[in-house]
JSON list of C-alpha atoms in Angstrom, two decimals:
[
{"chain": "K", "resi": 45, "resn": "ASP", "atom": "CA", "xyz": [13.84, 8.63, 13.94]},
{"chain": "K", "resi": 46, "resn": "THR", "atom": "CA", "xyz": [10.09, 8.47, 14.76]},
{"chain": "K", "resi": 47, "resn": "GLY", "atom": "CA", "xyz": [8.93, 6.86, 11.63]},
{"chain": "K", "resi": 48, "resn": "VAL", "atom": "CA", "xyz": [7.77, 3.25, 11.17]},
{"chain": "K", "resi": 49, "resn": "SER", "atom": "CA", "xyz": [10.60, 0.77, 11.64]},
{"chain": "K", "resi": 50, "resn": "GLN", "atom": "CA", "xyz": [10.84, -2.81, 10.53]},
{"chain": "K", "resi": 51, "resn": "ASP", "atom": "CA", "xyz": [13.23, -5.53, 11.58]},
{"chain": "K", "resi": 52, "resn": "PRO", "atom": "CA", "xyz": [15.10, -7.27, 9.99]},
{"chain": "K", "resi": 53, "resn": "ARG", "atom": "CA", "xyz": [15.47, -5.43, 6.73]},
{"chain": "K", "resi": 54, "resn": "HIS", "atom": "CA", "xyz": [16.67, -8.53, 4.87]},
{"chain": "K", "resi": 55, "resn": "LYS", "atom": "CA", "xyz": [16.02, -12.20, 5.63]},
{"chain": "K", "resi": 56, "resn": "ILE", "atom": "CA", "xyz": [17.30, -15.15, 3.71]},
{"chain": "K", "resi": 57, "resn": "THR", "atom": "CA", "xyz": [15.92, -18.45, 4.69]},
{"chain": "K", "resi": 58, "resn": "LYS", "atom": "CA", "xyz": [15.61, -22.04, 3.39]},
{"chain": "K", "resi": 59, "resn": "ARG", "atom": "CA", "xyz": [12.36, -23.48, 2.29]},
{"chain": "K", "resi": 60, "resn": "GLY", "atom": "CA", "xyz": [10.37, -24.98, 5.13]},
{"chain": "K", "resi": 61, "resn": "GLN", "atom": "CA", "xyz": [11.81, -22.76, 7.84]},
{"chain": "K", "resi": 62, "resn": "ASN", "atom": "CA", "xyz": [9.80, -20.35, 9.85]},
{"chain": "K", "resi": 63, "resn": "VAL", "atom": "CA", "xyz": [10.43, -16.58, 9.88]},
{"chain": "K", "resi": 64, "resn": "THR", "atom": "CA", "xyz": [9.18, -13.73, 12.06]},
{"chain": "K", "resi": 65, "resn": "PHE", "atom": "CA", "xyz": [9.29, -10.06, 11.17]},
{"chain": "K", "resi": 66, "resn": "ARG", "atom": "CA", "xyz": [8.66, -7.21, 13.53]},
{"chain": "K", "resi": 67, "resn": "CYS", "atom": "CA", "xyz": [7.07, -3.76, 12.88]},
{"chain": "K", "resi": 68, "resn": "ASP", "atom": "CA", "xyz": [7.19, -0.80, 15.27]},
{"chain": "K", "resi": 69, "resn": "PRO", "atom": "CA", "xyz": [4.54, 1.73, 14.16]},
{"chain": "K", "resi": 70, "resn": "ILE", "atom": "CA", "xyz": [4.68, 5.50, 14.79]},
{"chain": "K", "resi": 71, "resn": "SER", "atom": "CA", "xyz": [4.02, 5.61, 18.56]},
{"chain": "K", "resi": 72, "resn": "GLU", "atom": "CA", "xyz": [0.64, 7.46, 18.66]},
{"chain": "K", "resi": 73, "resn": "HIS", "atom": "CA", "xyz": [-0.82, 5.50, 15.67]},
{"chain": "K", "resi": 74, "resn": "ASN", "atom": "CA", "xyz": [-3.58, 3.11, 16.45]},
{"chain": "K", "resi": 75, "resn": "ARG", "atom": "CA", "xyz": [-3.83, 1.22, 13.21]},
{"chain": "K", "resi": 76, "resn": "LEU", "atom": "CA", "xyz": [-1.19, -1.02, 11.73]},
{"chain": "K", "resi": 77, "resn": "TYR", "atom": "CA", "xyz": [-1.16, -2.72, 8.30]},
{"chain": "K", "resi": 78, "resn": "TRP", "atom": "CA", "xyz": [0.83, -5.54, 6.78]},
{"chain": "K", "resi": 79, "resn": "TYR", "atom": "CA", "xyz": [1.41, -5.76, 3.04]},
{"chain": "K", "resi": 80, "resn": "ARG", "atom": "CA", "xyz": [3.43, -7.98, 0.64]},
{"chain": "K", "resi": 81, "resn": "GLN", "atom": "CA", "xyz": [4.93, -6.50, -2.52]},
{"chain": "K", "resi": 82, "resn": "THR", "atom": "CA", "xyz": [6.65, -8.29, -5.37]},
{"chain": "K", "resi": 83, "resn": "LEU", "atom": "CA", "xyz": [8.56, -6.80, -8.21]},
{"chain": "K", "resi": 84, "resn": "GLY", "atom": "CA", "xyz": [6.41, -4.83, -10.57]},
{"chain": "K", "resi": 85, "resn": "GLN", "atom": "CA", "xyz": [3.33, -5.05, -8.38]},
{"chain": "K", "resi": 86, "resn": "GLY", "atom": "CA", "xyz": [1.74, -2.68, -5.93]},
{"chain": "K", "resi": 87, "resn": "PRO", "atom": "CA", "xyz": [1.49, -3.73, -2.26]},
{"chain": "K", "resi": 88, "resn": "GLU", "atom": "CA", "xyz": [-0.99, -6.53, -1.61]},
{"chain": "K", "resi": 89, "resn": "PHE", "atom": "CA", "xyz": [-3.00, -6.10, 1.56]},
{"chain": "K", "resi": 90, "resn": "LEU", "atom": "CA", "xyz": [-2.47, -8.92, 4.08]},
{"chain": "K", "resi": 91, "resn": "THR", "atom": "CA", "xyz": [-4.05, -7.77, 7.38]},
{"chain": "K", "resi": 92, "resn": "TYR", "atom": "CA", "xyz": [-4.59, -4.85, 9.67]},
{"chain": "K", "resi": 93, "resn": "PHE", "atom": "CA", "xyz": [-5.07, -4.11, 13.27]},
{"chain": "K", "resi": 94, "resn": "GLN", "atom": "CA", "xyz": [-6.91, -1.32, 15.08]},
{"chain": "K", "resi": 95, "resn": "ASN", "atom": "CA", "xyz": [-5.16, -1.26, 18.35]},
{"chain": "K", "resi": 96, "resn": "GLU", "atom": "CA", "xyz": [-4.71, -4.93, 19.34]},
{"chain": "K", "resi": 97, "resn": "ALA", "atom": "CA", "xyz": [-7.68, -6.22, 17.38]},
{"chain": "K", "resi": 98, "resn": "GLN", "atom": "CA", "xyz": [-7.12, -7.79, 14.04]},
{"chain": "K", "resi": 99, "resn": "LEU", "atom": "CA", "xyz": [-9.99, -6.33, 11.90]},
{"chain": "K", "resi": 100, "resn": "GLU", "atom": "CA", "xyz": [-9.34, -7.84, 8.47]},
{"chain": "K", "resi": 101, "resn": "LYS", "atom": "CA", "xyz": [-7.38, -10.56, 6.89]},
{"chain": "K", "resi": 102, "resn": "SER", "atom": "CA", "xyz": [-6.87, -11.03, 3.24]},
{"chain": "K", "resi": 103, "resn": "ARG", "atom": "CA", "xyz": [-7.62, -14.37, 1.54]},
{"chain": "K", "resi": 104, "resn": "LEU", "atom": "CA", "xyz": [-4.01, -14.22, 0.47]},
{"chain": "K", "resi": 105, "resn": "LEU", "atom": "CA", "xyz": [-3.13, -14.83, 4.14]},
{"chain": "K", "resi": 106, "resn": "SER", "atom": "CA", "xyz": [-2.87, -18.67, 4.22]},
{"chain": "K", "resi": 107, "resn": "ASP", "atom": "CA", "xyz": [-2.85, -20.70, 7.39]},
{"chain": "K", "resi": 108, "resn": "ARG", "atom": "CA", "xyz": [0.96, -20.45, 7.32]},
{"chain": "K", "resi": 109, "resn": "PHE", "atom": "CA", "xyz": [0.82, -16.71, 7.97]},
{"chain": "K", "resi": 110, "resn": "SER", "atom": "CA", "xyz": [-0.10, -15.19, 11.38]},
{"chain": "K", "resi": 111, "resn": "ALA", "atom": "CA", "xyz": [0.10, -11.71, 12.67]},
{"chain": "K", "resi": 112, "resn": "GLU", "atom": "CA", "xyz": [-0.16, -10.41, 16.20]},
{"chain": "K", "resi": 113, "resn": "ARG", "atom": "CA", "xyz": [-0.31, -7.10, 17.95]},
{"chain": "K", "resi": 114, "resn": "PRO", "atom": "CA", "xyz": [-0.58, -8.15, 21.55]},
{"chain": "K", "resi": 115, "resn": "LYS", "atom": "CA", "xyz": [-0.36, -4.77, 23.23]},
{"chain": "K", "resi": 116, "resn": "GLY", "atom": "CA", "xyz": [-1.56, -2.51, 20.49]},
{"chain": "K", "resi": 117, "resn": "SER", "atom": "CA", "xyz": [1.95, -1.26, 19.85]},
{"chain": "K", "resi": 118, "resn": "PHE", "atom": "CA", "xyz": [4.38, -3.35, 17.81]},
{"chain": "K", "resi": 119, "resn": "SER", "atom": "CA", "xyz": [3.30, -6.20, 15.65]},
{"chain": "K", "resi": 120, "resn": "THR", "atom": "CA", "xyz": [4.85, -9.41, 14.29]},
{"chain": "K", "resi": 121, "resn": "LEU", "atom": "CA", "xyz": [4.22, -11.33, 11.24]},
{"chain": "K", "resi": 122, "resn": "GLU", "atom": "CA", "xyz": [5.12, -14.97, 11.23]},
{"chain": "K", "resi": 123, "resn": "ILE", "atom": "CA", "xyz": [5.38, -17.23, 8.21]},
{"chain": "K", "resi": 124, "resn": "GLN", "atom": "CA", "xyz": [5.63, -20.97, 8.90]},
{"chain": "K", "resi": 125, "resn": "ARG", "atom": "CA", "xyz": [6.96, -23.56, 6.56]},
{"chain": "K", "resi": 126, "resn": "THR", "atom": "CA", "xyz": [8.22, -20.94, 4.09]},
{"chain": "K", "resi": 127, "resn": "GLU", "atom": "CA", "xyz": [7.86, -21.55, 0.36]},
{"chain": "K", "resi": 128, "resn": "GLN", "atom": "CA", "xyz": [9.76, -19.98, -2.51]},
{"chain": "K", "resi": 129, "resn": "GLY", "atom": "CA", "xyz": [6.59, -18.13, -3.45]},
{"chain": "K", "resi": 130, "resn": "ASP", "atom": "CA", "xyz": [6.72, -16.26, -0.14]},
{"chain": "K", "resi": 131, "resn": "SER", "atom": "CA", "xyz": [9.87, -14.37, -1.41]},
{"chain": "K", "resi": 132, "resn": "ALA", "atom": "CA", "xyz": [8.75, -10.77, -1.41]},
{"chain": "K", "resi": 133, "resn": "MET", "atom": "CA", "xyz": [9.12, -7.43, 0.38]},
{"chain": "K", "resi": 134, "resn": "TYR", "atom": "CA", "xyz": [6.91, -7.28, 3.45]},
{"chain": "K", "resi": 135, "resn": "LEU", "atom": "CA", "xyz": [5.76, -3.82, 4.24]},
{"chain": "K", "resi": 136, "resn": "CYS", "atom": "CA", "xyz": [4.30, -2.51, 7.46]},
{"chain": "K", "resi": 137, "resn": "ALA", "atom": "CA", "xyz": [2.36, 0.76, 7.58]},
{"chain": "K", "resi": 138, "resn": "SER", "atom": "CA", "xyz": [0.61, 2.65, 10.42]},
{"chain": "K", "resi": 139, "resn": "SER", "atom": "CA", "xyz": [-2.00, 5.41, 10.63]},
{"chain": "K", "resi": 140, "resn": "LEU", "atom": "CA", "xyz": [-3.97, 7.29, 13.25]},
{"chain": "K", "resi": 141, "resn": "VAL", "atom": "CA", "xyz": [-7.73, 6.82, 13.00]},
{"chain": "K", "resi": 142, "resn": "GLY", "atom": "CA", "xyz": [-9.80, 9.29, 15.01]},
{"chain": "K", "resi": 143, "resn": "LEU", "atom": "CA", "xyz": [-13.49, 9.72, 15.51]},
{"chain": "K", "resi": 144, "resn": "ALA", "atom": "CA", "xyz": [-14.32, 8.86, 12.02]},
{"chain": "K", "resi": 145, "resn": "GLY", "atom": "CA", "xyz": [-14.39, 5.28, 13.09]},
{"chain": "K", "resi": 146, "resn": "PRO", "atom": "CA", "xyz": [-12.87, 1.86, 11.95]},
{"chain": "K", "resi": 147, "resn": "ARG", "atom": "CA", "xyz": [-14.21, 2.23, 8.32]},
{"chain": "K", "resi": 148, "resn": "SER", "atom": "CA", "xyz": [-12.41, 5.39, 7.72]},
{"chain": "K", "resi": 149, "resn": "TYR", "atom": "CA", "xyz": [-9.08, 5.81, 6.15]},
{"chain": "K", "resi": 150, "resn": "ASN", "atom": "CA", "xyz": [-6.17, 8.05, 7.12]},
{"chain": "K", "resi": 151, "resn": "GLU", "atom": "CA", "xyz": [-2.79, 8.47, 5.53]},
{"chain": "K", "resi": 152, "resn": "GLN", "atom": "CA", "xyz": [-0.64, 5.36, 5.99]},
{"chain": "K", "resi": 153, "resn": "PHE", "atom": "CA", "xyz": [3.10, 5.80, 6.74]},
{"chain": "K", "resi": 154, "resn": "PHE", "atom": "CA", "xyz": [5.11, 2.92, 5.57]},
{"chain": "K", "resi": 155, "resn": "GLY", "atom": "CA", "xyz": [8.23, 1.37, 6.99]},
{"chain": "K", "resi": 156, "resn": "PRO", "atom": "CA", "xyz": [11.23, 0.50, 4.79]},
{"chain": "K", "resi": 157, "resn": "GLY", "atom": "CA", "xyz": [10.05, -3.13, 4.50]},
{"chain": "K", "resi": 158, "resn": "THR", "atom": "CA", "xyz": [11.66, -6.57, 5.17]},
{"chain": "K", "resi": 159, "resn": "ARG", "atom": "CA", "xyz": [12.87, -8.26, 2.08]},
{"chain": "K", "resi": 160, "resn": "LEU", "atom": "CA", "xyz": [12.42, -12.02, 2.40]},
{"chain": "K", "resi": 161, "resn": "THR", "atom": "CA", "xyz": [14.27, -14.45, 0.12]},
{"chain": "K", "resi": 162, "resn": "VAL", "atom": "CA", "xyz": [13.34, -18.17, 0.39]},
{"chain": "K", "resi": 163, "resn": "LEU", "atom": "CA", "xyz": [15.91, -20.49, -1.20]},
{"chain": "E", "resi": 145, "resn": "ARG", "atom": "CA", "xyz": [-10.33, -8.85, -13.32]},
{"chain": "E", "resi": 146, "resn": "LYS", "atom": "CA", "xyz": [-8.19, -6.94, -10.69]},
{"chain": "E", "resi": 147, "resn": "GLU", "atom": "CA", "xyz": [-10.16, -4.72, -8.35]},
{"chain": "E", "resi": 148, "resn": "VAL", "atom": "CA", "xyz": [-7.95, -1.79, -9.08]},
{"chain": "E", "resi": 149, "resn": "GLU", "atom": "CA", "xyz": [-6.28, -1.50, -12.53]},
{"chain": "E", "resi": 150, "resn": "GLN", "atom": "CA", "xyz": [-3.63, 0.84, -13.83]},
{"chain": "E", "resi": 151, "resn": "ASP", "atom": "CA", "xyz": [-1.61, 1.14, -17.01]},
{"chain": "E", "resi": 152, "resn": "PRO", "atom": "CA", "xyz": [1.79, -0.20, -15.92]},
{"chain": "E", "resi": 153, "resn": "GLY", "atom": "CA", "xyz": [3.66, 2.05, -18.38]},
{"chain": "E", "resi": 154, "resn": "PRO", "atom": "CA", "xyz": [6.39, 2.95, -18.44]},
{"chain": "E", "resi": 155, "resn": "PHE", "atom": "CA", "xyz": [5.60, 6.41, -19.45]},
{"chain": "E", "resi": 156, "resn": "ASN", "atom": "CA", "xyz": [8.69, 8.15, -20.78]},
{"chain": "E", "resi": 157, "resn": "VAL", "atom": "CA", "xyz": [8.20, 11.87, -21.28]},
{"chain": "E", "resi": 158, "resn": "PRO", "atom": "CA", "xyz": [10.50, 14.92, -21.57]},
{"chain": "E", "resi": 159, "resn": "GLU", "atom": "CA", "xyz": [10.90, 17.34, -18.77]},
{"chain": "E", "resi": 160, "resn": "GLY", "atom": "CA", "xyz": [8.21, 20.04, -18.81]},
{"chain": "E", "resi": 161, "resn": "ALA", "atom": "CA", "xyz": [5.58, 17.78, -20.42]},
{"chain": "E", "resi": 162, "resn": "THR", "atom": "CA", "xyz": [2.23, 17.12, -19.00]},
{"chain": "E", "resi": 163, "resn": "VAL", "atom": "CA", "xyz": [1.33, 13.48, -18.40]},
{"chain": "E", "resi": 164, "resn": "ALA", "atom": "CA", "xyz": [-1.89, 11.88, -17.12]},
{"chain": "E", "resi": 165, "resn": "PHE", "atom": "CA", "xyz": [-2.57, 8.48, -15.53]},
{"chain": "E", "resi": 166, "resn": "ASN", "atom": "CA", "xyz": [-5.85, 6.72, -15.09]},
{"chain": "E", "resi": 167, "resn": "CYS", "atom": "CA", "xyz": [-6.91, 4.07, -12.64]},
{"chain": "E", "resi": 168, "resn": "THR", "atom": "CA", "xyz": [-10.19, 2.13, -12.70]},
{"chain": "E", "resi": 169, "resn": "TYR", "atom": "CA", "xyz": [-11.73, 0.29, -9.81]},
{"chain": "E", "resi": 170, "resn": "SER", "atom": "CA", "xyz": [-14.48, -2.40, -9.94]},
{"chain": "E", "resi": 171, "resn": "ASN", "atom": "CA", "xyz": [-15.99, -2.24, -6.43]},
{"chain": "E", "resi": 172, "resn": "SER", "atom": "CA", "xyz": [-18.86, 0.21, -6.15]},
{"chain": "E", "resi": 173, "resn": "ALA", "atom": "CA", "xyz": [-18.45, 0.14, -2.36]},
{"chain": "E", "resi": 174, "resn": "SER", "atom": "CA", "xyz": [-15.14, 2.07, -2.80]},
{"chain": "E", "resi": 175, "resn": "GLN", "atom": "CA", "xyz": [-15.23, 4.92, -0.39]},
{"chain": "E", "resi": 176, "resn": "SER", "atom": "CA", "xyz": [-11.97, 6.85, -0.63]},
{"chain": "E", "resi": 177, "resn": "PHE", "atom": "CA", "xyz": [-9.27, 7.13, -3.17]},
{"chain": "E", "resi": 178, "resn": "PHE", "atom": "CA", "xyz": [-5.57, 8.14, -3.09]},
{"chain": "E", "resi": 179, "resn": "TRP", "atom": "CA", "xyz": [-2.44, 8.41, -5.09]},
{"chain": "E", "resi": 180, "resn": "TYR", "atom": "CA", "xyz": [0.78, 7.23, -3.65]},
{"chain": "E", "resi": 181, "resn": "ARG", "atom": "CA", "xyz": [4.27, 7.61, -5.00]},
{"chain": "E", "resi": 182, "resn": "GLN", "atom": "CA", "xyz": [6.93, 4.97, -4.69]},
{"chain": "E", "resi": 183, "resn": "ASP", "atom": "CA", "xyz": [10.54, 5.54, -5.60]},
{"chain": "E", "resi": 184, "resn": "CYS", "atom": "CA", "xyz": [12.77, 2.69, -6.73]},
{"chain": "E", "resi": 185, "resn": "ARG", "atom": "CA", "xyz": [13.55, 0.45, -3.74]},
{"chain": "E", "resi": 186, "resn": "LYS", "atom": "CA", "xyz": [11.70, 2.74, -1.36]},
{"chain": "E", "resi": 187, "resn": "GLU", "atom": "CA", "xyz": [8.40, 2.56, 0.54]},
{"chain": "E", "resi": 188, "resn": "PRO", "atom": "CA", "xyz": [5.26, 4.14, -0.85]},
{"chain": "E", "resi": 189, "resn": "LYS", "atom": "CA", "xyz": [4.42, 7.65, 0.32]},
{"chain": "E", "resi": 190, "resn": "LEU", "atom": "CA", "xyz": [1.20, 9.50, 0.06]},
{"chain": "E", "resi": 191, "resn": "LEU", "atom": "CA", "xyz": [1.10, 11.94, -2.79]},
{"chain": "E", "resi": 192, "resn": "MET", "atom": "CA", "xyz": [-2.51, 13.23, -2.49]},
{"chain": "E", "resi": 193, "resn": "SER", "atom": "CA", "xyz": [-6.00, 12.13, -1.63]},
{"chain": "E", "resi": 194, "resn": "VAL", "atom": "CA", "xyz": [-8.68, 12.31, -4.33]},
{"chain": "E", "resi": 195, "resn": "TYR", "atom": "CA", "xyz": [-11.92, 14.15, -3.65]},
{"chain": "E", "resi": 196, "resn": "SER", "atom": "CA", "xyz": [-15.14, 14.03, -5.36]},
{"chain": "E", "resi": 197, "resn": "SER", "atom": "CA", "xyz": [-14.89, 17.50, -6.54]},
{"chain": "E", "resi": 198, "resn": "GLY", "atom": "CA", "xyz": [-11.36, 17.01, -7.83]},
{"chain": "E", "resi": 199, "resn": "ASN", "atom": "CA", "xyz": [-8.37, 18.61, -6.12]},
{"chain": "E", "resi": 200, "resn": "GLU", "atom": "CA", "xyz": [-5.14, 20.21, -7.00]},
{"chain": "E", "resi": 201, "resn": "ASP", "atom": "CA", "xyz": [-1.82, 20.37, -5.27]},
{"chain": "E", "resi": 202, "resn": "GLY", "atom": "CA", "xyz": [0.71, 22.51, -7.08]},
{"chain": "E", "resi": 203, "resn": "ARG", "atom": "CA", "xyz": [1.44, 20.74, -10.39]},
{"chain": "E", "resi": 204, "resn": "PHE", "atom": "CA", "xyz": [-0.63, 17.72, -9.47]},
{"chain": "E", "resi": 205, "resn": "THR", "atom": "CA", "xyz": [-4.35, 17.44, -10.16]},
{"chain": "E", "resi": 206, "resn": "ALA", "atom": "CA", "xyz": [-6.52, 14.47, -9.16]},
{"chain": "E", "resi": 207, "resn": "GLN", "atom": "CA", "xyz": [-9.96, 13.76, -10.44]},
{"chain": "E", "resi": 208, "resn": "LEU", "atom": "CA", "xyz": [-12.60, 11.15, -9.41]},
{"chain": "E", "resi": 209, "resn": "ASN", "atom": "CA", "xyz": [-15.41, 9.91, -11.62]},
{"chain": "E", "resi": 210, "resn": "ARG", "atom": "CA", "xyz": [-17.68, 7.76, -9.62]},
{"chain": "E", "resi": 211, "resn": "ALA", "atom": "CA", "xyz": [-20.12, 6.99, -12.40]},
{"chain": "E", "resi": 212, "resn": "SER", "atom": "CA", "xyz": [-17.41, 5.46, -14.51]},
{"chain": "E", "resi": 213, "resn": "GLN", "atom": "CA", "xyz": [-15.38, 4.28, -11.54]},
{"chain": "E", "resi": 214, "resn": "TYR", "atom": "CA", "xyz": [-12.06, 5.78, -12.36]},
{"chain": "E", "resi": 215, "resn": "ILE", "atom": "CA", "xyz": [-9.63, 8.27, -10.81]},
{"chain": "E", "resi": 216, "resn": "SER", "atom": "CA", "xyz": [-6.86, 10.19, -12.74]},
{"chain": "E", "resi": 217, "resn": "LEU", "atom": "CA", "xyz": [-3.78, 11.99, -11.83]},
{"chain": "E", "resi": 218, "resn": "LEU", "atom": "CA", "xyz": [-2.44, 14.79, -14.00]},
{"chain": "E", "resi": 219, "resn": "ILE", "atom": "CA", "xyz": [1.13, 16.08, -13.64]},
{"chain": "E", "resi": 220, "resn": "ARG", "atom": "CA", "xyz": [1.92, 19.43, -15.26]},
{"chain": "E", "resi": 221, "resn": "ASP", "atom": "CA", "xyz": [5.42, 20.72, -16.07]},
{"chain": "E", "resi": 222, "resn": "SER", "atom": "CA", "xyz": [7.01, 17.53, -15.10]},
{"chain": "E", "resi": 223, "resn": "LYS", "atom": "CA", "xyz": [10.36, 17.53, -13.39]},
{"chain": "E", "resi": 224, "resn": "LEU", "atom": "CA", "xyz": [13.10, 14.95, -13.41]},
{"chain": "E", "resi": 225, "resn": "SER", "atom": "CA", "xyz": [12.29, 14.31, -9.72]},
{"chain": "E", "resi": 226, "resn": "ASP", "atom": "CA", "xyz": [8.79, 13.19, -10.65]},
{"chain": "E", "resi": 227, "resn": "SER", "atom": "CA", "xyz": [10.27, 9.90, -11.97]},
{"chain": "E", "resi": 228, "resn": "ALA", "atom": "CA", "xyz": [8.73, 7.20, -9.85]},
{"chain": "E", "resi": 229, "resn": "THR", "atom": "CA", "xyz": [5.94, 4.58, -9.75]},
{"chain": "E", "resi": 230, "resn": "TYR", "atom": "CA", "xyz": [2.49, 6.08, -9.00]},
{"chain": "E", "resi": 231, "resn": "LEU", "atom": "CA", "xyz": [0.18, 3.79, -7.16]},
{"chain": "E", "resi": 232, "resn": "CYS", "atom": "CA", "xyz": [-3.64, 4.16, -7.15]},
{"chain": "E", "resi": 233, "resn": "VAL", "atom": "CA", "xyz": [-5.21, 3.21, -3.84]},
{"chain": "E", "resi": 234, "resn": "VAL", "atom": "CA", "xyz": [-8.84, 2.48, -3.08]},
{"chain": "E", "resi": 235, "resn": "ASN", "atom": "CA", "xyz": [-10.49, 2.03, 0.33]},
{"chain": "E", "resi": 236, "resn": "VAL", "atom": "CA", "xyz": [-13.38, -0.44, 0.10]},
{"chain": "E", "resi": 237, "resn": "LEU", "atom": "CA", "xyz": [-15.98, -0.79, 2.76]},
{"chain": "E", "resi": 238, "resn": "GLU", "atom": "CA", "xyz": [-16.68, -4.34, 3.78]},
{"chain": "E", "resi": 239, "resn": "LYS", "atom": "CA", "xyz": [-20.35, -4.93, 3.41]},
{"chain": "E", "resi": 240, "resn": "TYR", "atom": "CA", "xyz": [-21.07, -6.95, 6.64]},
{"chain": "E", "resi": 241, "resn": "SER", "atom": "CA", "xyz": [-18.37, -5.91, 8.99]},
{"chain": "E", "resi": 242, "resn": "SER", "atom": "CA", "xyz": [-16.98, -2.77, 10.54]},
{"chain": "E", "resi": 243, "resn": "ALA", "atom": "CA", "xyz": [-13.75, -3.07, 8.59]},
{"chain": "E", "resi": 244, "resn": "SER", "atom": "CA", "xyz": [-12.51, -1.71, 5.36]},
{"chain": "E", "resi": 245, "resn": "LYS", "atom": "CA", "xyz": [-10.02, -3.05, 2.82]},
{"chain": "E", "resi": 246, "resn": "ILE", "atom": "CA", "xyz": [-7.23, -1.07, 1.21]},
{"chain": "E", "resi": 247, "resn": "ILE", "atom": "CA", "xyz": [-6.37, -2.03, -2.35]},
{"chain": "E", "resi": 248, "resn": "PHE", "atom": "CA", "xyz": [-3.35, -0.83, -4.23]},
{"chain": "E", "resi": 249, "resn": "GLY", "atom": "CA", "xyz": [-3.08, -0.89, -7.95]},
{"chain": "E", "resi": 250, "resn": "SER", "atom": "CA", "xyz": [0.06, -2.37, -9.56]},
{"chain": "E", "resi": 251, "resn": "GLY", "atom": "CA", "xyz": [1.40, 1.10, -10.21]},
{"chain": "E", "resi": 252, "resn": "THR", "atom": "CA", "xyz": [2.25, 3.25, -13.30]},
{"chain": "E", "resi": 253, "resn": "ARG", "atom": "CA", "xyz": [5.95, 3.80, -13.97]},
{"chain": "E", "resi": 254, "resn": "LEU", "atom": "CA", "xyz": [6.86, 7.28, -14.97]},
{"chain": "E", "resi": 255, "resn": "SER", "atom": "CA", "xyz": [10.38, 8.22, -16.20]},
{"chain": "E", "resi": 256, "resn": "ILE", "atom": "CA", "xyz": [11.09, 11.94, -16.98]},
{"chain": "E", "resi": 257, "resn": "ARG", "atom": "CA", "xyz": [13.99, 12.47, -19.42]},
{"chain": "E", "resi": 258, "resn": "PRO", "atom": "CA", "xyz": [16.04, 15.75, -19.54]}
]
């Protein structure tokens, strides 16, 4: 399967613990996005990378959240000191941006998501 | 006010009916527009881009009205398999950076009954 993959698919943790999620984008894609989605809502943008550079972070992304894409391939999203309000589906998407530049938009391909439950 | 707003529905229509959704956006720096489809417990998938002149893909027609800041999606001859949540997506250019921001609406639920 050459689509976007995410690991783990499900994570249950206790309040206050740290969690880390991984996303492997489609291999030739240079842009990678993280979103959070709760029931009945659309995906909320968290952050995105162009290669290894983090270009944009949402105000939703508190200091407890950090994302990395060290080699411009896979990415990790870490949540420190989890709270019950962090329970959601965390979606990763990737796209290929060409000559149109960083402000352009190309179709995003989403992974299956990581469902986080904070008890 | 949300930056991208959609009627949450649900829209419950019979097979074969025509159904239309609207989506409004508030940021005039919005550059590009899309409709995504999300099936229950699945990830979103691109349905179609929305072009200024309007565009059609089979039974689906998308329209953009920049003056009134809304986009629409029309589904003709609806099928049972069209049952899903339809997400409006807007790409907003950040004024003082080289980045852009992707904003999803909350989605409109559509249920097609036999």
